[in-house]
Short mmCIF file of C-alpha atoms (C1' of nucleotides) in Angstrom, two decimals:
data_model
loop_
_atom_site.label_atom_id
_atom_site.label_comp_id
_atom_site.label_asym_id
_atom_site.label_seq_id
_atom_site.Cartn_x
_atom_site.Cartn_y
_atom_site.Cartn_z
CA UNK A 4 0.00 0.00 0.00
CA UNK A 5 2.63 2.45 0.98
CA UNK A 6 4.76 1.20 -1.84
CA UNK A 7 2.06 1.85 -4.39
CA UNK A 8 2.01 5.59 -3.75
CA UNK A 9 4.54 7.25 -6.02
CA UNK A 10 5.27 10.23 -3.79
CA UNK A 11 5.90 7.96 -0.85
CA UNK A 12 8.20 5.76 -2.82
CA UNK A 13 11.11 4.93 -0.55
CA UNK A 14 14.22 6.82 -1.48
CA UNK A 15 17.74 5.74 -0.90
CA UNK A 16 19.78 8.13 1.17
CA UNK A 17 21.68 9.38 -1.83
CA UNK A 18 18.47 10.01 -3.75
CA UNK A 19 16.92 11.80 -0.82
CA UNK A 20 19.93 14.00 -0.39
CA UNK A 21 19.99 14.88 -4.06
CA UNK A 22 16.30 15.70 -3.96
CA UNK A 23 16.71 17.94 -0.93
CA UNK A 24 19.55 19.76 -2.60
CA UNK A 25 17.46 20.36 -5.66
CA UNK A 26 14.55 21.53 -3.50
CA UNK A 27 16.82 24.15 -1.99
CA UNK A 28 17.92 25.42 -5.38
CA UNK A 29 14.34 25.63 -6.60
CA UNK A 30 13.34 27.38 -3.40
CA UNK A 31 16.17 29.83 -3.93
CA UNK A 32 14.94 30.66 -7.41
CA UNK A 33 11.43 31.19 -6.11
CA UNK A 34 12.60 33.31 -3.23
CA UNK A 35 14.77 35.57 -5.35
CA UNK A 36 11.89 35.99 -7.79
CA UNK A 37 9.42 36.70 -5.03
CA UNK A 38 11.47 38.72 -2.56
CA UNK A 39 14.55 39.77 -4.49
CA UNK A 40 18.17 39.05 -3.80
CA UNK A 41 18.49 41.19 -0.73
CA UNK A 42 15.53 39.73 1.12
CA UNK A 43 16.33 36.14 0.36
CA UNK A 44 17.47 34.61 3.62
CA UNK A 45 18.62 31.10 4.31
CA UNK A 46 15.74 30.64 6.71
CA UNK A 47 13.19 31.50 4.06
CA UNK A 48 14.87 29.35 1.46
CA UNK A 49 14.76 26.43 3.87
CA UNK A 50 11.15 27.17 4.67
CA UNK A 51 10.30 27.29 0.97
CA UNK A 52 11.94 23.92 0.52
CA UNK A 53 10.01 22.52 3.47
CA UNK A 54 13.18 21.81 5.38
CA UNK A 55 14.71 23.06 8.56
CA UNK A 56 16.70 26.18 9.20
CA UNK A 57 20.23 24.97 9.34
CA UNK A 58 19.96 22.83 6.25
CA UNK A 59 21.48 25.14 3.70
CA UNK A 60 24.87 25.14 5.35
CA UNK A 61 24.76 21.39 5.29
CA UNK A 62 24.27 21.15 1.54
CA UNK A 63 26.20 24.26 0.63
CA UNK A 64 29.19 25.72 2.35
CA UNK A 65 27.91 29.27 2.43
CA UNK A 66 24.99 31.35 1.25
CA UNK A 67 27.15 32.52 -1.60
CA UNK A 68 27.78 28.95 -2.66
CA UNK A 69 24.04 28.34 -2.75
CA UNK A 70 23.59 31.33 -5.03
CA UNK A 71 26.40 30.18 -7.27
CA UNK A 72 24.98 26.68 -7.58
CA UNK A 73 21.57 28.15 -8.32
CA UNK A 74 23.04 30.19 -11.13
CA UNK A 75 24.87 27.18 -12.48
CA UNK A 76 21.66 25.19 -12.42
CA UNK A 77 19.80 27.81 -14.41
CA UNK A 78 22.69 28.16 -16.78
CA UNK A 79 22.73 24.41 -17.40
CA UNK A 80 19.01 24.33 -17.95
CA UNK A 81 19.27 27.17 -20.44
CA UNK A 82 22.06 25.50 -22.36
CA UNK A 83 20.16 22.22 -22.55
CA UNK A 84 17.13 24.02 -23.93
CA UNK A 85 19.24 25.82 -26.48
CA UNK A 86 21.05 22.77 -27.81
CA UNK A 87 17.92 20.65 -27.77
CA UNK A 88 16.27 23.20 -30.05
CA UNK A 89 19.34 23.11 -32.28
CA UNK A 90 19.28 19.32 -32.50
CA UNK A 91 15.56 18.98 -33.06
CA UNK A 92 15.34 21.65 -35.74
CA UNK A 93 15.44 21.15 -39.49
CA UNK A 94 18.82 20.87 -41.19
CA UNK A 95 19.16 24.28 -42.84
CA UNK A 96 20.98 27.11 -41.07
CA UNK A 97 17.92 29.33 -41.33
CA UNK A 98 15.77 26.70 -39.65
CA UNK A 99 18.38 26.21 -36.97
CA UNK A 100 18.70 29.92 -36.33
CA UNK A 101 14.98 30.39 -35.99
CA UNK A 102 14.67 27.32 -33.78
CA UNK A 103 17.22 28.39 -31.20
CA UNK A 104 15.86 31.92 -31.09
CA UNK A 105 12.28 30.82 -30.59
CA UNK A 106 13.43 28.35 -27.95
CA UNK A 107 14.53 31.28 -25.82
CA UNK A 108 10.92 32.25 -25.44
CA UNK A 109 9.59 28.95 -24.23
CA UNK A 110 8.01 29.16 -20.77
CA UNK A 111 10.25 26.59 -19.03
CA UNK A 112 13.24 28.89 -19.26
CA UNK A 113 11.55 32.18 -20.09
CA UNK A 114 9.13 33.32 -17.45
CA UNK A 115 9.04 36.16 -15.00
CA UNK A 116 10.45 34.11 -12.17
CA UNK A 117 13.44 32.99 -14.14
CA UNK A 118 14.06 36.44 -15.56
CA UNK A 119 13.86 38.00 -12.13
CA UNK A 120 16.63 35.68 -11.03
CA UNK A 121 18.76 36.22 -14.11
CA UNK A 122 18.58 39.97 -13.73
CA UNK A 123 19.21 39.74 -10.02
CA UNK A 124 22.45 38.00 -10.87
CA UNK A 125 23.25 40.52 -13.56
CA UNK A 126 22.77 43.20 -10.92
CA UNK A 127 25.41 41.52 -8.79
CA UNK A 128 27.69 40.83 -11.71
CA UNK A 129 30.00 43.78 -11.25
CA UNK A 130 30.48 43.38 -7.52
CA UNK A 131 30.82 39.60 -7.66
CA UNK A 132 32.57 38.62 -10.88
CA UNK A 133 32.57 35.00 -9.76
CA UNK A 134 28.91 34.69 -10.56
CA UNK A 135 29.05 35.49 -14.21
CA UNK A 136 32.38 33.92 -15.00
CA UNK A 137 30.69 30.59 -14.47
CA UNK A 138 28.51 31.30 -17.50
CA UNK A 139 30.94 32.85 -19.94
CA UNK A 140 32.34 29.69 -21.41
CA UNK A 141 28.83 28.55 -22.12
CA UNK A 142 28.01 31.83 -23.75
CA UNK A 143 31.11 31.59 -25.88
CA UNK A 144 30.08 28.27 -27.38
CA UNK A 145 26.57 29.47 -28.07
CA UNK A 146 27.82 32.71 -29.53
CA UNK A 147 30.26 30.96 -31.85
CA UNK A 148 27.49 28.72 -33.08
CA UNK A 149 25.36 31.76 -33.73
CA UNK A 150 28.11 33.48 -35.71
CA UNK A 151 28.63 30.41 -37.85
CA UNK A 152 24.93 30.12 -38.60
CA UNK A 153 24.82 33.76 -39.63
CA UNK A 154 27.92 33.43 -41.73
CA UNK A 155 26.51 30.48 -43.64
CA UNK A 156 23.21 32.24 -44.21
CA UNK A 157 24.98 35.33 -45.50
CA UNK A 158 26.99 33.22 -47.95
CA UNK A 159 23.94 31.26 -49.07
CA UNK A 160 21.94 34.40 -49.76
CA UNK A 161 24.75 36.51 -51.14
CA UNK A 162 23.66 39.25 -48.78
CA UNK A 163 25.79 42.32 -49.21
CA UNK A 164 27.04 44.52 -46.43
CA UNK A 165 26.25 41.97 -43.77
CA UNK A 166 28.84 41.20 -41.15
CA UNK A 167 28.21 37.90 -39.39
CA UNK A 168 29.94 38.95 -36.18
CA UNK A 169 27.97 42.12 -35.80
CA UNK A 170 24.69 40.51 -36.76
CA UNK A 171 25.18 37.64 -34.33
CA UNK A 172 26.03 40.08 -31.60
CA UNK A 173 22.94 42.09 -32.44
CA UNK A 174 20.70 39.05 -32.34
CA UNK A 175 22.08 38.05 -28.95
CA UNK A 176 21.62 41.54 -27.58
CA UNK A 177 18.14 41.85 -29.00
CA UNK A 178 17.15 38.58 -27.39
CA UNK A 179 18.60 39.69 -24.09
CA UNK A 180 16.72 42.96 -24.29
CA UNK A 181 13.48 41.20 -25.09
CA UNK A 182 13.83 39.03 -22.03
CA UNK A 183 14.00 42.14 -19.90
CA UNK A 184 10.55 42.94 -21.17
CA UNK A 185 9.37 39.58 -19.86
CA UNK A 186 10.51 40.66 -16.42
CA UNK A 187 9.12 44.16 -16.48
CA UNK A 188 5.81 43.28 -18.05
CA UNK A 189 3.60 40.28 -17.66
CA UNK A 190 4.51 36.94 -19.07
CA UNK A 191 2.73 35.42 -22.02
CA UNK A 192 2.06 38.53 -24.09
CA UNK A 193 5.68 39.41 -23.85
CA UNK A 194 6.76 35.98 -25.04
CA UNK A 195 4.66 36.28 -28.17
CA UNK A 196 5.83 39.79 -28.83
CA UNK A 197 9.42 38.69 -28.37
CA UNK A 198 9.03 36.02 -31.01
CA UNK A 199 7.35 38.48 -33.32
CA UNK A 200 10.07 41.10 -32.96
CA UNK A 201 12.75 38.51 -33.50
CA UNK A 202 11.07 37.16 -36.64
CA UNK A 203 10.71 40.67 -37.99
CA UNK A 204 14.37 41.25 -37.31
CA UNK A 205 15.38 38.11 -39.19
CA UNK A 206 13.10 39.16 -42.02
CA UNK A 207 14.83 42.50 -42.37
CA UNK A 208 18.29 40.96 -42.20
CA UNK A 209 17.80 37.92 -44.40
CA UNK A 210 14.71 38.49 -46.55
CA UNK A 211 15.48 35.58 -48.87
CA UNK A 212 15.64 33.12 -45.98
CA UNK A 213 12.83 34.51 -43.90
CA UNK A 214 10.00 35.54 -46.20
CA UNK A 215 6.99 37.40 -44.87
CA UNK A 216 4.69 34.87 -43.31
CA UNK A 217 1.93 37.23 -42.33
CA UNK A 218 1.57 40.95 -42.47
CA UNK A 219 1.06 41.81 -38.83
CA UNK A 220 -1.19 44.73 -39.50
CA UNK A 221 -2.39 44.49 -35.91
CA UNK B 21 42.03 83.28 0.86
CA UNK B 22 39.46 80.76 1.90
CA UNK B 23 36.98 82.47 -0.34
CA UNK B 24 39.27 82.18 -3.36
CA UNK B 25 39.20 78.37 -3.24
CA UNK B 26 36.25 77.14 -5.27
CA UNK B 27 35.54 74.08 -3.13
CA UNK B 28 35.48 76.17 0.01
CA UNK B 29 33.08 78.68 -1.45
CA UNK B 30 30.57 79.54 1.26
CA UNK B 31 27.27 77.86 0.70
CA UNK B 32 23.92 78.93 1.88
CA UNK B 33 22.06 76.46 4.02
CA UNK B 34 19.77 75.46 1.19
CA UNK B 35 22.66 74.98 -1.19
CA UNK B 36 24.57 72.96 1.35
CA UNK B 37 21.63 70.74 2.04
CA UNK B 38 21.01 70.14 -1.63
CA UNK B 39 24.66 69.36 -2.17
CA UNK B 40 24.72 66.85 0.68
CA UNK B 41 21.63 65.20 -0.64
CA UNK B 42 23.17 64.85 -4.06
CA UNK B 43 26.40 63.53 -2.57
CA UNK B 44 24.41 60.78 -0.90
CA UNK B 45 22.70 59.82 -4.14
CA UNK B 46 26.00 59.72 -6.00
CA UNK B 47 27.54 57.69 -3.21
CA UNK B 48 24.62 55.28 -3.41
CA UNK B 49 25.22 54.76 -7.13
CA UNK B 50 28.89 54.13 -6.52
CA UNK B 51 28.22 51.76 -3.67
CA UNK B 52 25.66 49.69 -5.56
CA UNK B 53 28.06 49.50 -8.48
CA UNK B 54 30.98 48.52 -6.28
CA UNK B 55 29.35 46.27 -3.70
CA UNK B 56 25.98 45.40 -5.13
CA UNK B 57 22.55 46.05 -3.75
CA UNK B 58 22.75 43.65 -0.86
CA UNK B 59 26.00 44.97 0.56
CA UNK B 60 25.13 48.62 0.24
CA UNK B 61 24.57 49.89 3.76
CA UNK B 62 23.66 53.33 4.95
CA UNK B 63 26.94 53.57 6.80
CA UNK B 64 28.93 52.90 3.66
CA UNK B 65 26.87 55.30 1.60
CA UNK B 66 27.47 58.01 4.16
CA UNK B 67 31.15 57.20 4.25
CA UNK B 68 31.32 57.38 0.47
CA UNK B 69 29.68 60.78 0.60
CA UNK B 70 32.14 61.94 3.24
CA UNK B 71 29.33 62.47 5.72
CA UNK B 72 28.34 60.91 8.98
CA UNK B 73 26.28 57.79 9.49
CA UNK B 74 23.11 59.31 10.80
CA UNK B 75 22.69 61.72 7.94
CA UNK B 76 20.84 59.49 5.53
CA UNK B 77 17.77 59.31 7.72
CA UNK B 78 17.70 63.06 7.79
CA UNK B 79 17.64 63.49 4.03
CA UNK B 80 15.62 60.37 3.27
CA UNK B 81 12.96 58.79 5.36
CA UNK B 82 14.17 55.24 4.89
CA UNK B 83 16.82 53.30 3.05
CA UNK B 84 14.21 52.35 0.52
CA UNK B 85 13.43 56.02 -0.08
CA UNK B 86 17.10 56.65 -0.75
CA UNK B 87 17.12 53.87 -3.33
CA UNK B 88 13.98 55.19 -4.93
CA UNK B 89 15.36 58.72 -5.17
CA UNK B 90 18.57 57.34 -6.62
CA UNK B 91 16.62 55.56 -9.29
CA UNK B 92 14.61 58.68 -10.02
CA UNK B 93 17.80 60.68 -10.33
CA UNK B 94 19.27 58.27 -12.85
CA UNK B 95 16.01 58.16 -14.69
CA UNK B 96 15.89 61.95 -14.92
CA UNK B 97 19.47 62.12 -16.09
CA UNK B 98 18.76 59.57 -18.76
CA UNK B 99 15.70 61.40 -19.97
CA UNK B 100 17.57 64.70 -20.16
CA UNK B 101 20.32 63.11 -22.19
CA UNK B 102 17.77 61.56 -24.52
CA UNK B 103 15.80 64.72 -25.20
CA UNK B 104 18.91 66.85 -25.47
CA UNK B 105 20.12 64.56 -28.24
CA UNK B 106 16.73 64.85 -29.88
CA UNK B 107 16.79 68.64 -29.72
CA UNK B 108 20.35 69.08 -30.85
CA UNK B 109 20.10 66.70 -33.79
CA UNK B 110 19.34 67.59 -37.37
CA UNK B 111 15.72 68.01 -38.42
CA UNK B 112 15.07 64.79 -40.35
CA UNK B 113 13.55 61.79 -38.59
CA UNK B 114 16.49 59.62 -39.60
CA UNK B 115 18.92 62.07 -38.06
CA UNK B 116 16.83 62.25 -34.93
CA UNK B 117 16.58 58.50 -34.63
CA UNK B 118 20.30 58.01 -35.00
CA UNK B 119 21.03 60.84 -32.59
CA UNK B 120 18.94 59.49 -29.72
CA UNK B 121 20.26 55.97 -30.21
CA UNK B 122 23.88 57.07 -30.23
CA UNK B 123 23.23 59.21 -27.19
CA UNK B 124 22.48 56.07 -25.21
CA UNK B 125 26.10 55.09 -25.56
CA UNK B 126 27.66 58.24 -24.26
CA UNK B 127 29.80 57.70 -21.16
CA UNK B 128 27.93 60.06 -18.81
CA UNK B 129 24.90 57.78 -18.76
CA UNK B 130 26.38 54.61 -20.20
CA UNK B 131 29.19 53.21 -18.15
CA UNK B 132 29.67 50.12 -16.06
CA UNK B 133 28.78 51.86 -12.82
CA UNK B 134 25.49 53.15 -14.14
CA UNK B 135 24.63 49.86 -15.78
CA UNK B 136 25.39 47.96 -12.61
CA UNK B 137 22.86 50.13 -10.82
CA UNK B 138 20.23 49.88 -13.52
CA UNK B 139 20.44 46.13 -13.56
CA UNK B 140 20.45 45.95 -9.80
CA UNK B 141 17.13 47.77 -9.90
CA UNK B 142 15.85 45.51 -12.65
CA UNK B 143 16.76 42.60 -10.43
CA UNK B 144 14.54 44.01 -7.71
CA UNK B 145 11.79 45.00 -10.12
CA UNK B 146 9.59 41.99 -9.57
CA UNK B 147 9.73 42.00 -5.79
CA UNK B 148 9.41 45.79 -5.49
CA UNK B 149 7.19 47.08 -8.26
CA UNK B 150 7.44 50.58 -6.78
CA UNK B 151 10.92 50.98 -8.15
CA UNK B 152 10.16 50.52 -11.79
CA UNK B 153 6.75 52.13 -11.86
CA UNK B 154 8.52 55.43 -11.26
CA UNK B 155 10.14 55.05 -14.67
CA UNK B 156 7.35 53.72 -16.81
CA UNK B 157 5.72 57.01 -17.67
CA UNK B 158 9.07 58.26 -18.86
CA UNK B 159 9.57 55.16 -20.94
CA UNK B 160 6.14 55.62 -22.45
CA UNK B 161 6.93 59.09 -23.77
CA UNK B 162 10.26 58.00 -25.17
CA UNK B 163 8.75 54.92 -26.70
CA UNK B 164 5.97 56.87 -28.37
CA UNK B 165 8.50 59.28 -29.82
CA UNK B 166 10.46 56.33 -31.15
CA UNK B 167 7.39 54.81 -32.77
CA UNK B 168 6.55 58.09 -34.47
CA UNK B 169 10.06 58.48 -35.81
CA UNK B 170 9.96 54.97 -37.20
CA UNK B 171 6.54 55.49 -38.69
CA UNK B 172 7.64 58.64 -40.50
CA UNK B 173 10.77 56.99 -41.80
CA UNK B 174 8.78 54.03 -43.08
CA UNK B 175 6.42 56.37 -44.90
CA UNK B 176 9.22 58.47 -46.32
CA UNK B 177 11.05 55.45 -47.67
CA UNK B 178 8.02 53.46 -48.77
CA UNK B 179 9.46 50.51 -46.94
CA UNK B 180 7.27 47.50 -47.32
CA UNK B 181 6.49 45.01 -44.63
CA UNK B 182 7.76 47.23 -41.90
CA UNK B 183 5.69 47.70 -38.79
CA UNK B 184 6.61 50.79 -36.82
CA UNK B 185 5.46 49.39 -33.49
CA UNK B 186 7.44 46.22 -33.81
CA UNK B 187 10.51 47.97 -35.12
CA UNK B 188 10.48 50.55 -32.36
CA UNK B 189 10.09 47.84 -29.79
CA UNK B 190 12.95 45.93 -31.37
CA UNK B 191 15.20 48.98 -31.34
CA UNK B 192 14.46 49.60 -27.68
CA UNK B 193 15.11 45.99 -26.77
CA UNK B 194 18.28 45.87 -28.80
CA UNK B 195 19.57 48.96 -27.05
CA UNK B 196 18.69 47.48 -23.69
CA UNK B 197 20.47 44.26 -24.55
CA UNK B 198 23.55 46.13 -25.70
CA UNK B 199 23.75 47.97 -22.42
CA UNK B 200 23.89 44.63 -20.63
CA UNK B 201 27.08 44.01 -22.54
CA UNK B 202 28.50 47.21 -21.12
CA UNK B 203 27.93 45.77 -17.67
CA UNK B 204 29.26 42.30 -18.32
CA UNK B 205 32.26 43.38 -20.34
CA UNK B 206 34.54 46.33 -20.03
CA UNK B 207 33.45 49.80 -20.91
CA UNK B 208 34.73 51.65 -23.93
CA UNK B 209 35.01 48.78 -26.41
CA UNK B 210 31.47 47.85 -25.64
CA UNK B 211 30.22 51.37 -26.27
CA UNK B 212 31.76 51.44 -29.72
CA UNK B 213 30.46 48.01 -30.53
CA UNK B 214 27.01 49.02 -29.36
CA UNK B 215 26.97 51.95 -31.71
CA UNK B 216 28.21 49.77 -34.55
CA UNK B 217 25.57 47.11 -34.00
CA UNK B 218 22.86 49.72 -33.80
CA UNK B 219 23.99 51.40 -37.01
CA UNK B 220 24.10 48.08 -38.78
CA UNK B 221 20.59 47.39 -37.53
CA UNK B 222 19.29 50.71 -38.88
CA UNK B 223 21.03 50.00 -42.15
CA UNK B 224 19.25 46.68 -42.54
CA UNK B 225 15.89 48.17 -41.59
CA UNK B 226 16.01 51.42 -43.52
CA UNK B 227 18.69 51.11 -46.24
CA UNK B 228 17.55 54.25 -48.07
CA UNK B 229 17.90 56.38 -44.96
CA UNK B 230 21.03 54.81 -43.54
CA UNK B 231 23.42 54.07 -46.40
CA UNK B 232 26.60 52.12 -45.82
CA UNK B 233 29.18 54.51 -44.43
CA UNK B 234 32.06 52.10 -44.15
CA UNK B 235 32.39 48.41 -44.74
CA UNK B 236 33.52 47.10 -41.39
CA UNK B 237 35.69 44.36 -42.76
CA UNK B 238 37.09 43.52 -39.38
"C1'" DA C 30 16.52 -13.42 11.12
"C1'" DT C 31 17.87 -10.45 14.86
"C1'" DT C 32 20.64 -7.37 17.18
"C1'" DT C 33 24.34 -4.03 17.40
"C1'" DT C 34 27.18 -0.57 15.48
"C1'" DT C 35 28.13 2.96 12.27
"C1'" DT C 36 26.95 6.31 9.02
"C1'" DT C 37 24.61 10.37 7.59
"C1'" DG C 38 20.91 13.49 6.38
"C1'" DC C 39 18.89 16.60 9.05
"C1'" DT C 40 17.23 19.58 13.07
"C1'" DG C 41 16.82 23.68 15.87
"C1'" DA C 42 18.88 26.28 19.40
"C1'" DA C 43 22.95 29.26 20.34
"C1'" DT C 44 26.33 32.72 18.83
"C1'" DA C 45 28.32 36.53 16.89
"C1'" DT C 46 27.76 39.96 13.64
"C1'" DT C 47 25.61 43.42 10.92
"C1'" DC C 48 22.71 47.11 10.22
"C1'" DA C 49 18.56 50.48 9.87
"C1'" DG C 50 16.67 53.72 12.42
"C1'" DC C 51 16.60 56.70 16.70
"C1'" DC C 52 18.08 60.48 19.39
"C1'" DA C 53 20.65 63.65 22.20
"C1'" DA C 54 24.33 66.66 21.55
"C1'" DC C 55 26.87 69.85 18.57
"C1'" DT C 56 27.88 73.58 15.04
"C1'" DG C 57 27.57 77.43 12.45
"C1'" DA C 58 24.52 80.16 9.33
"C1'" DA C 59 20.71 83.31 9.75
"C1'" DT D 7 19.80 83.60 20.09
"C1'" DT D 8 17.67 80.19 17.14
"C1'" DC D 9 17.46 76.27 14.77
"C1'" DA D 10 18.44 73.66 10.27
"C1'" DG D 11 21.78 70.55 9.23
"C1'" DT D 12 24.93 67.30 11.03
"C1'" DT D 13 27.27 64.04 14.11
"C1'" DG D 14 28.07 59.58 16.16
"C1'" DG D 15 26.73 56.54 20.02
"C1'" DC D 16 23.12 53.33 20.83
"C1'" DT D 17 19.54 49.65 20.32
"C1'" DG D 18 16.65 46.12 18.86
"C1'" DA D 19 15.85 43.24 15.18
"C1'" DA D 20 17.46 40.29 11.67
"C1'" DT D 21 20.51 36.88 10.00
"C1'" DA D 22 24.61 33.81 8.46
"C1'" DT D 23 26.97 30.30 10.40
"C1'" DT D 24 28.10 26.82 13.94
"C1'" DC D 25 27.26 22.74 16.38
"C1'" DA D 26 25.63 19.15 19.50
"C1'" DG D 27 22.52 15.81 18.97
"C1'" DC D 28 18.49 13.02 16.80
"C1'" DA D 29 16.63 9.34 14.09
"C1'" DA D 30 16.45 6.58 10.21
"C1'" DA D 31 19.11 3.95 7.03
"C1'" DA D 32 22.94 1.01 6.05
"C1'" DA D 33 26.33 -2.16 7.42
"C1'" DA D 34 28.20 -5.47 10.44
"C1'" DA D 35 27.88 -8.82 13.88
"C1'" DT D 36 25.47 -12.43 16.09
#
DNA sequence: ATTTTTTTGCTGAATATTCAGCCAACTGAA
DNA sequence: TTCAGTTGGCTGAATATTCAGCAAAAAAAT
């Protein structure tokens, strides 16, 4: 009887520990989103995870370490989403480019909670360089991929006066800026608008590859 | 002798008070940039301003009020810079558009310190809606102006399949994203790159208005 | 199988520190 | 003299971190 209930399934110690650790990271994300960086205390994180007060320092050496691991978790999740979109997309560079860009606006990784946390970390970036340096290598790989996609598209379409480096940088920045809108405004509308703006941008840059699908006369 | 030294010029009470207040706001910006939001204490702000610890609660009711006034100050400064660029630019919409966009990358308002503070506030935006709501009306005016500029340019150039709303939103987001780069990387290079990306973006959108000035072969 | 020992994830109280806000005293402009 | 602006000591509340110990799980012994 007890065995038949999934949530009461007996966990090995290692599994239980891992699950608790993950609960704490999730609770940290929720707390930062709800209360902000400054008002996120270890006690509240523990409470949010349904665990006791002293637990954080058992799983993580310090509060800072908890924050760092939380950032790493989100970073990993983001990367997985990005590369999954790349893998699952059609073979052409244009398809790939559109796929990874649209993937950025999927709710699992793009929602107000997540954005609140990302920008909270950005806000701490200058005073605590450790935080962001854990993401840069990831960003480098993604950015290189983006440049290569753009370069190929430019060659395919014989687009003149298009510099792959600058365009890739612009696309990244545009995406980043659009995610800020997700934070400052309310969720779903912003996601759709983000996709729309990005499509329109691709259209202007590479008209042969991204023909007008619909005239958004609004 | 004492009167001849500019910094020792005798100040009236009102002037002195105003100056102290401003010193505190400036010190707050510097402290948030240097230590982050969480580690910015009233004592350190006062120290940075060269004043005593108790003074903040004289000029501002609470710590939160100090933060809010700091944000308002930066917001005002930004707006002034924006509209000054608009006023001082040439008469055509294209000139105006380029002028206001380039103005965003001028060191007085765009530098790592300022960006660190902006993003720190963004990070708190979700948990403390008060902060950002003090800026939204400003953003609305600027955004409307941007839309109108884009609309006029589209009409002038008979550009097809260009939606002023979406383009204006894209330009804003792109600018926002580029400023994040100023924070995460080091200053001056990023400013130049920002301008370059933005020009390239305008070129792609409105080729008749923004002809190729130089082929950035780099 | 049963009991004993060891391991370990976890608890919650204790500690030391930090800090926002308060206030009584001080100073110099009006 | 008056009192706006300023100073810096003080306090209570909040909080990160420590730690002694609990209880369940795992391992070892019987």
